[in-house]
Amino acid sequence: MQALSYTLASSAEAAVAQYAQHQGSARYIAGGTNLYDLMKLGIERPTHLIDVSRIVGMDTIKTEGDILRFGARALMTDVAYEPMVREQYPVLSESLLKAASQQLRNMATVGGNILQRTRCMYFRNGAGSSSTVGRYHCNKRAPGSGCSAVNGLDRTQAVLGTSEACTAVAPGDWPVALMAMDASVELLGSSGQRIVPIGDFYRLPGDTPQRDFNLEEGELVTAITVPKTPLGRASTYHKIRDRESFAFALASAAVALEMDGTTIRSARIALGGVATTPWRSHAAEAVVAGSALTPELALRAGRSAFHDARPGQHNAFKVDLGARVIADALLIAAQRRA
Ligand SMILES: Cc1cc2nc3c(=O)[nH]c(=O)nc-3n(C[C@H](O)[C@H](O)[C@H](O)COP(=O)(O)OP(=O)(O)OC[C@H]3O[C@@H](n4cnc5c(N)ncnc54)[C@H](O)[C@@H]3O)c2cc1C
């Protein structure tokens, strides 16, 4: 039995100060849908929890000048059903509604969502109660222990952004939409505030797969911002999974288009379920920019996103699936042009 203490933070500043008192052994907790899970699996072993789910003002969803601001403790449900988000940024709403289940979305926060950890089965199984390595080797869970996914069952592993040390997929849907919308993450830490573009927030595994995020110890996510853009309207989040509900993506695409009639002026394309981070594909964007969209062009764009793919033994299907998901998402988004 391990002792566990708990405090409820009333402000972002108070949360950061409480963290500083428990350096290294504390965790923030919001909806708890990922953290409690990891604690039960023995992967996370905090001795102090700082509940940030009641911080006043950190749940607001508002437009401010040129940006949309989502407080980090806003519930996935509340952001997904916000009328302005549904109408003007369907990619954001759909990425949330296609994630998890209604019950989970009623608990889980958009800040916790961007920080959830991989569902790689070798990461999640094998922490054991006393062993640091356990049944499966995982460099993300136990650095330097190896990776059982290499030469293992890798059907759900990544084909983009992998390293010798790790092929675990980034699990979230909402971060993929945020990547397409050029979002930023607002942080508060003991040395003050900073803003990190979402493209710099996630780390490729390289030889340090244990670090998923460019976060300093004790930094609190206070908000996620999205620049207002006309690209939001002709947008979609398309997700393919083993079952149509309550499952993580095998491949997904967030697409947002700026259209001039039937011609695509510019496109933003990001991928989920196939890469070790939420994955922006500038190659696919370049294929469609300045052209009238046809099914053939859409598929060519999809294929261009996978030129650098490195499939393993059982996940080569993701290369074709991912290309087709992008193609379908482009066609859906183009239908939504004003
Ligand atoms: C069965 C199941 C199916 C799921 N399916 C999907 C799916 O299909 N798609 C998908 O995207 N997700 C899915 N999820 C994941 C779910 O969306 C996440 O668990 C949830 O979004 C996490 O939010 P939370 O508020 O509960 O985070 P918590 O569990 O409270 O926290 C998660 C992490 O973030 C940290 N944290 C939380 N808030 C902050 C903050 N403000 N600042 C700094 N650190 C913070 C915590 O310390 C912890 O490390 C699924 C989860 C389950 C259990």
Coordinates of C-alpha atoms and ligand atoms in Angstrom, one line a residue:
M1 CA 0.0 0.0 0.0
Q2 CA 1.4 3.4 -1.0
A3 CA 0.2 6.6 0.8
L4 CA -1.5 9.1 -1.4
S5 CA -2.5 12.6 -0.5
Y6 CA -4.8 15.0 -2.3
T7 CA -5.4 18.7 -2.5
L8 CA -8.0 20.7 -4.5
A9 CA -6.6 23.7 -6.2
S10 CA -8.7 26.9 -6.3
S11 CA -6.5 28.7 -8.9
A12 CA -3.9 27.9 -11.5
E13 CA -1.3 29.7 -9.3
A14 CA -2.2 27.7 -6.3
A15 CA -2.0 24.4 -8.3
V16 CA 1.6 25.3 -9.5
A17 CA 2.6 26.3 -5.9
Q18 CA 1.2 23.0 -4.5
Y19 CA 3.1 21.1 -7.2
A20 CA 6.4 22.8 -6.1
Q21 CA 5.9 21.4 -2.6
H22 CA 5.7 17.9 -3.9
Q23 CA 8.3 18.1 -6.7
G24 CA 8.6 14.9 -8.7
S25 CA 6.0 12.9 -6.8
A26 CA 2.9 15.0 -7.6
R27 CA 0.5 14.8 -10.6
Y28 CA -2.3 17.2 -11.6
I29 CA -5.6 15.4 -12.0
A30 CA -8.6 16.7 -14.0
G31 CA -11.2 14.1 -15.2
G32 CA -8.9 11.3 -14.0
T33 CA -10.0 9.0 -16.9
N34 CA -6.4 8.4 -18.0
L35 CA -4.4 9.1 -14.8
Y36 CA -6.4 6.8 -12.5
D37 CA -6.2 4.1 -15.2
L38 CA -2.4 4.4 -15.3
M39 CA -2.2 4.3 -11.6
K40 CA -4.3 1.1 -11.4
L41 CA -1.9 -0.4 -14.0
G42 CA 1.1 0.6 -11.9
I43 CA 2.5 2.8 -14.6
E44 CA 2.0 6.0 -12.7
R45 CA 2.8 6.1 -8.9
P46 CA 2.2 9.6 -7.6
T47 CA 2.2 10.2 -3.9
H48 CA 0.2 13.4 -4.2
L49 CA -2.7 14.5 -6.5
I50 CA -3.6 18.1 -7.2
D51 CA -7.1 18.3 -8.4
V52 CA -7.4 21.0 -11.1
S53 CA -11.0 20.2 -12.1
R54 CA -12.6 23.0 -10.1
I55 CA -10.2 25.9 -10.9
V56 CA -12.4 29.0 -11.4
G57 CA -12.3 30.3 -15.0
M58 CA -10.3 27.4 -16.4
D59 CA -13.4 25.9 -18.0
T60 CA -14.4 28.8 -20.2
I61 CA -14.9 28.5 -23.9
K62 CA -14.7 31.9 -25.6
T63 CA -13.6 33.9 -28.5
E64 CA -11.1 36.7 -27.8
G65 CA -10.1 38.9 -30.7
D66 CA -8.5 36.6 -33.3
I67 CA -8.5 33.4 -31.2
L68 CA -10.8 30.8 -29.7
R69 CA -9.7 29.9 -26.2
F70 CA -10.6 26.7 -24.5
G71 CA -9.9 26.5 -20.8
A72 CA -7.9 23.4 -20.0
R73 CA -10.5 22.0 -17.7
A74 CA -13.4 22.5 -20.1
L75 CA -15.1 19.1 -20.6
M76 CA -14.8 17.4 -23.9
T77 CA -18.6 17.3 -24.1
D78 CA -19.0 21.0 -23.5
V79 CA -16.4 21.9 -26.2
A80 CA -17.9 19.4 -28.7
Y81 CA -21.4 20.8 -28.4
E82 CA -20.6 24.5 -28.2
P83 CA -22.7 25.9 -31.1
M84 CA -19.9 28.2 -32.4
V85 CA -17.5 25.2 -32.5
R86 CA -20.0 22.9 -34.2
E87 CA -21.0 25.4 -36.9
Q88 CA -17.7 27.1 -37.7
Y89 CA -15.1 24.4 -36.7
P90 CA -16.6 21.0 -37.3
V91 CA -13.2 19.4 -37.3
L92 CA -12.8 20.3 -33.6
S93 CA -16.3 19.2 -32.6
E94 CA -16.1 15.9 -34.6
S95 CA -12.6 15.0 -33.2
L96 CA -14.1 15.1 -29.7
L97 CA -17.4 13.4 -30.5
K98 CA -15.6 10.5 -32.2
A99 CA -13.4 10.0 -29.1
A100 CA -14.1 7.7 -26.2
S101 CA -17.7 7.4 -25.1
Q102 CA -20.3 10.0 -23.9
Q103 CA -19.7 9.0 -20.3
L104 CA -16.0 9.6 -20.6
R105 CA -16.5 12.8 -22.5
N106 CA -18.6 14.1 -19.6
M107 CA -15.7 13.5 -17.2
A108 CA -12.7 14.1 -19.3
T109 CA -11.2 17.6 -20.0
V110 CA -9.7 19.0 -23.2
G111 CA -6.4 19.7 -21.3
G112 CA -6.2 16.1 -20.0
N113 CA -6.9 14.9 -23.5
I114 CA -3.8 16.4 -25.0
L115 CA -1.7 14.8 -22.2
Q116 CA -3.1 11.3 -22.3
R117 CA -0.6 8.6 -22.8
T118 CA -0.3 5.9 -25.5
R119 CA -2.6 2.8 -25.6
C120 CA 0.4 0.6 -26.8
M121 CA -0.3 -2.7 -25.2
Y122 CA 3.4 -3.2 -24.4
F123 CA 3.3 0.1 -22.5
R124 CA 0.1 -0.6 -20.6
N125 CA 0.8 -4.2 -19.7
G126 CA 3.7 -5.4 -17.6
A127 CA 4.4 -2.7 -15.1
G128 CA 3.7 -5.3 -12.4
S129 CA 3.5 -4.5 -8.8
S130 CA 7.1 -4.6 -7.9
S131 CA 9.2 -5.0 -11.0
T132 CA 10.3 -2.0 -13.1
V133 CA 10.4 -4.0 -16.3
G134 CA 7.6 -6.6 -16.0
R135 CA 6.3 -9.0 -18.6
Y136 CA 6.7 -6.8 -21.7
H137 CA 9.7 -4.5 -22.4
C138 CA 8.8 -0.9 -23.0
N139 CA 11.3 2.0 -23.3
K140 CA 8.5 4.5 -22.7
R141 CA 7.5 2.9 -19.4
A142 CA 10.9 1.7 -18.3
P143 CA 13.7 3.6 -20.3
G144 CA 16.4 1.3 -21.6
S145 CA 14.4 -1.9 -21.1
G146 CA 13.8 -2.5 -24.8
C147 CA 10.6 -2.6 -26.9
S148 CA 8.5 -5.7 -27.2
A149 CA 6.6 -4.3 -30.1
V150 CA 9.6 -4.8 -32.3
N151 CA 9.1 -8.3 -33.6
G152 CA 5.9 -8.4 -31.6
L153 CA 2.3 -7.9 -32.4
D154 CA 2.5 -4.5 -34.1
R155 CA -0.9 -4.2 -35.8
T156 CA -1.8 -1.0 -34.0
Q157 CA 1.7 0.5 -33.9
A158 CA 2.8 3.6 -35.7
V159 CA 4.2 3.7 -39.2
L160 CA 5.4 7.3 -39.1
G161 CA 7.7 9.0 -36.7
T162 CA 9.0 5.8 -35.2
S163 CA 12.4 5.1 -33.8
E164 CA 14.4 1.9 -32.9
A165 CA 13.3 2.6 -29.3
C166 CA 9.5 3.1 -29.8
T167 CA 6.7 2.7 -32.3
A168 CA 3.8 3.6 -29.9
V169 CA 0.9 5.5 -31.5
A170 CA -0.2 8.9 -30.1
P171 CA -3.7 8.1 -29.0
G172 CA -5.8 11.3 -29.0
D173 CA -8.2 12.5 -31.7
W174 CA -8.6 16.2 -30.5
P175 CA -4.8 16.8 -30.8
V176 CA -4.9 15.8 -34.4
A177 CA -7.6 18.4 -35.1
L178 CA -5.6 20.9 -33.1
M179 CA -2.6 20.2 -35.2
A180 CA -4.6 20.9 -38.4
M181 CA -5.9 24.2 -36.8
D182 CA -2.4 25.5 -35.8
A183 CA -3.4 25.6 -32.1
S184 CA -1.2 26.6 -29.2
V185 CA -1.0 25.4 -25.6
E186 CA -0.9 28.0 -22.8
L187 CA 1.2 26.9 -19.8
L188 CA 1.8 28.2 -16.3
G189 CA 4.9 27.0 -14.4
S190 CA 7.0 28.2 -11.4
S191 CA 8.9 30.5 -13.8
G192 CA 5.8 32.0 -15.3
Q193 CA 3.6 31.7 -18.4
R194 CA 4.6 30.5 -21.8
I195 CA 2.8 29.5 -25.0
V196 CA 3.8 26.5 -27.1
P197 CA 2.6 25.9 -30.7
I198 CA 1.0 22.5 -30.7
G199 CA 3.5 21.4 -33.4
D200 CA 6.3 21.8 -30.8
F201 CA 4.3 20.4 -27.9
Y202 CA 4.7 16.7 -28.8
R203 CA 8.1 15.0 -29.0
L204 CA 9.2 12.3 -31.4
P205 CA 10.3 9.2 -29.5
G206 CA 13.9 9.2 -30.7
D207 CA 15.9 7.5 -28.0
T208 CA 13.9 9.2 -25.2
P209 CA 10.4 7.8 -25.7
Q210 CA 9.6 8.2 -22.0
R211 CA 9.1 12.0 -22.7
D212 CA 6.0 12.5 -24.7
F213 CA 5.6 16.3 -24.3
N214 CA 7.8 19.4 -24.2
L215 CA 6.5 20.3 -20.7
E216 CA 8.7 21.4 -17.8
E217 CA 8.3 19.7 -14.5
G218 CA 5.2 21.1 -12.8
E219 CA 3.9 23.1 -15.7
L220 CA 0.1 23.3 -15.8
V221 CA -1.8 23.5 -19.0
T222 CA -4.2 26.5 -18.5
A223 CA -5.8 26.8 -22.0
I224 CA -5.7 25.7 -25.6
T225 CA -6.1 28.4 -28.2
V226 CA -7.0 28.2 -31.9
P227 CA -6.5 31.1 -34.3
K228 CA -9.8 32.1 -35.9
T229 CA -9.8 31.2 -39.6
P230 CA -12.2 30.7 -42.5
L231 CA -10.6 27.3 -43.0
G232 CA -12.6 26.0 -40.1
R233 CA -15.9 25.8 -41.9
A234 CA -14.8 23.4 -44.7
S235 CA -13.3 20.9 -42.3
T236 CA -13.8 17.4 -41.0
Y237 CA -12.4 14.8 -38.7
H238 CA -12.6 11.4 -40.3
K239 CA -11.7 8.3 -38.1
I240 CA -11.5 4.6 -39.0
R241 CA -11.4 2.1 -36.1
D242 CA -12.1 -1.5 -35.4
R243 CA -15.7 -0.6 -34.2
E244 CA -17.7 2.5 -35.0
S245 CA -17.8 3.8 -31.4
F246 CA -15.6 3.7 -28.3
A247 CA -12.4 2.7 -30.0
F248 CA -9.1 4.4 -30.8
A249 CA -8.2 5.3 -34.4
L250 CA -6.5 2.8 -36.7
A251 CA -6.2 5.8 -39.0
S252 CA -7.7 9.3 -38.9
A253 CA -7.4 12.6 -40.7
A254 CA -8.2 16.2 -39.7
V255 CA -8.7 18.3 -42.9
A256 CA -9.5 22.0 -43.2
L257 CA -9.8 23.7 -46.6
E258 CA -9.9 27.2 -47.9
M259 CA -11.8 26.9 -51.2
D260 CA -12.4 29.2 -54.1
G261 CA -15.3 27.6 -55.9
T262 CA -14.2 24.0 -56.5
T263 CA -10.5 24.9 -56.3
I264 CA -8.6 24.4 -53.1
R265 CA -6.7 27.5 -52.2
S266 CA -5.0 26.0 -49.2
A267 CA -5.3 22.9 -47.1
R268 CA -4.4 21.7 -43.6
I269 CA -4.0 18.0 -43.1
A270 CA -3.1 16.1 -40.0
L271 CA -3.1 12.4 -39.2
G272 CA -3.9 10.3 -36.2
G273 CA -3.6 6.6 -35.4
V274 CA -0.6 6.1 -37.7
A275 CA 2.2 8.1 -36.1
T276 CA 4.0 8.5 -32.8
T277 CA 2.7 12.1 -32.5
P278 CA -0.3 13.9 -33.9
W279 CA 1.1 14.2 -37.5
R280 CA 0.9 17.2 -39.8
S281 CA 1.4 16.3 -43.5
H282 CA 2.7 19.3 -45.4
A283 CA 3.4 17.0 -48.4
A284 CA -0.3 16.1 -48.7
E285 CA -1.3 19.7 -48.4
A286 CA 1.1 20.7 -51.2
V287 CA -0.5 18.1 -53.5
V288 CA -4.0 19.6 -53.4
A289 CA -3.1 23.3 -53.0
G290 CA -4.2 25.3 -56.1
S291 CA -6.1 22.4 -57.7
A292 CA -9.7 21.4 -58.2
L293 CA -10.3 18.4 -56.0
T294 CA -11.0 15.0 -57.7
P295 CA -11.1 11.6 -56.1
E296 CA -7.8 10.8 -57.9
L297 CA -6.0 13.9 -56.6
A298 CA -7.4 13.3 -53.1
L299 CA -5.9 9.8 -53.1
R300 CA -2.6 11.1 -54.5
A301 CA -2.5 13.5 -51.6
G302 CA -3.2 10.7 -49.2
R303 CA -0.4 8.6 -50.6
S304 CA 2.1 11.4 -50.4
A305 CA 1.6 11.6 -46.6
F306 CA 3.1 8.1 -46.3
H307 CA 6.3 8.3 -48.4
D308 CA 8.4 8.0 -45.3
A309 CA 6.3 5.3 -43.7
R310 CA 8.2 2.4 -42.0
P311 CA 5.6 -0.3 -41.4
G312 CA 6.4 -3.4 -39.3
Q313 CA 5.2 -7.0 -39.7
H314 CA 1.4 -6.5 -39.2
N315 CA 0.6 -2.8 -39.7
A316 CA 1.5 -2.3 -43.4
F317 CA -2.3 -2.0 -44.0
K318 CA -2.2 1.4 -42.3
V319 CA -0.3 2.9 -45.2
D320 CA -3.1 2.3 -47.6
L321 CA -5.8 2.8 -45.0
G322 CA -4.3 6.1 -43.9
A323 CA -4.0 7.4 -47.6
R324 CA -7.7 6.5 -48.1
V325 CA -8.8 8.2 -44.9
I326 CA -7.1 11.4 -46.0
A327 CA -8.7 11.1 -49.5
D328 CA -12.2 10.7 -48.0
A329 CA -11.7 13.5 -45.5
L330 CA -10.7 15.8 -48.3
L331 CA -13.8 15.0 -50.2
I332 CA -16.0 15.4 -47.1
A333 CA -14.4 18.8 -46.2
A334 CA -14.7 20.1 -49.8
Q335 CA -18.5 19.4 -49.7
R336 CA -18.7 21.8 -46.8
R337 CA -17.4 24.8 -48.6
A338 CA -19.6 27.9 -48.0
Ligands
LIG1 C1 -12.1 3.3 -22.5 C2 -11.5 4.5 -23.0 C3 -11.6 4.9 -24.4 C4 -11.1 6.1 -24.8 N1 -11.1 6.4 -26.2 C5 -10.6 7.5 -26.6 C6 -10.6 7.8 -28.0 O1 -11.2 7.1 -28.8 N2 -10.0 9.0 -28.4 C7 -9.4 9.8 -27.5 O2 -8.9 10.9 -28.0 N3 -9.3 9.5 -26.2 C8 -9.9 8.4 -25.8 N4 -9.8 8.1 -24.5 C9 -9.0 8.9 -23.6 C10 -9.7 10.0 -22.9 O3 -10.2 10.9 -23.9 C11 -8.7 10.7 -22.0 O4 -8.5 9.7 -20.9 C12 -9.2 12.0 -21.4 O5 -9.3 12.9 -22.5 C13 -8.2 12.5 -20.4 O6 -8.7 13.7 -19.8 P1 -8.9 13.8 -18.2 O7 -9.4 15.1 -17.9 O8 -9.6 12.6 -17.7 O9 -7.3 13.6 -17.9 P2 -6.6 13.0 -16.5 O10 -6.8 11.6 -16.5 O11 -7.1 13.8 -15.3 O12 -5.1 13.5 -16.8 C14 -4.4 13.0 -17.9 C15 -3.0 13.5 -17.8 O13 -2.9 14.9 -17.9 C16 -2.4 15.5 -16.7 N5 -3.2 16.7 -16.6 C17 -4.6 16.8 -16.6 N6 -4.9 18.1 -16.6 C18 -3.8 18.8 -16.7 C19 -3.5 20.2 -16.8 N7 -4.5 21.1 -16.8 N8 -2.2 20.6 -16.8 C20 -1.2 19.7 -16.8 N9 -1.4 18.4 -16.7 C21 -2.7 17.9 -16.6 C22 -2.5 14.5 -15.7 O14 -1.5 14.6 -14.7 C23 -2.4 13.2 -16.4 O15 -1.0 12.9 -16.6 C24 -10.4 6.9 -23.9 C25 -10.3 6.6 -22.6 C26 -10.8 5.4 -22.1 C27 -10.7 5.1 -20.6

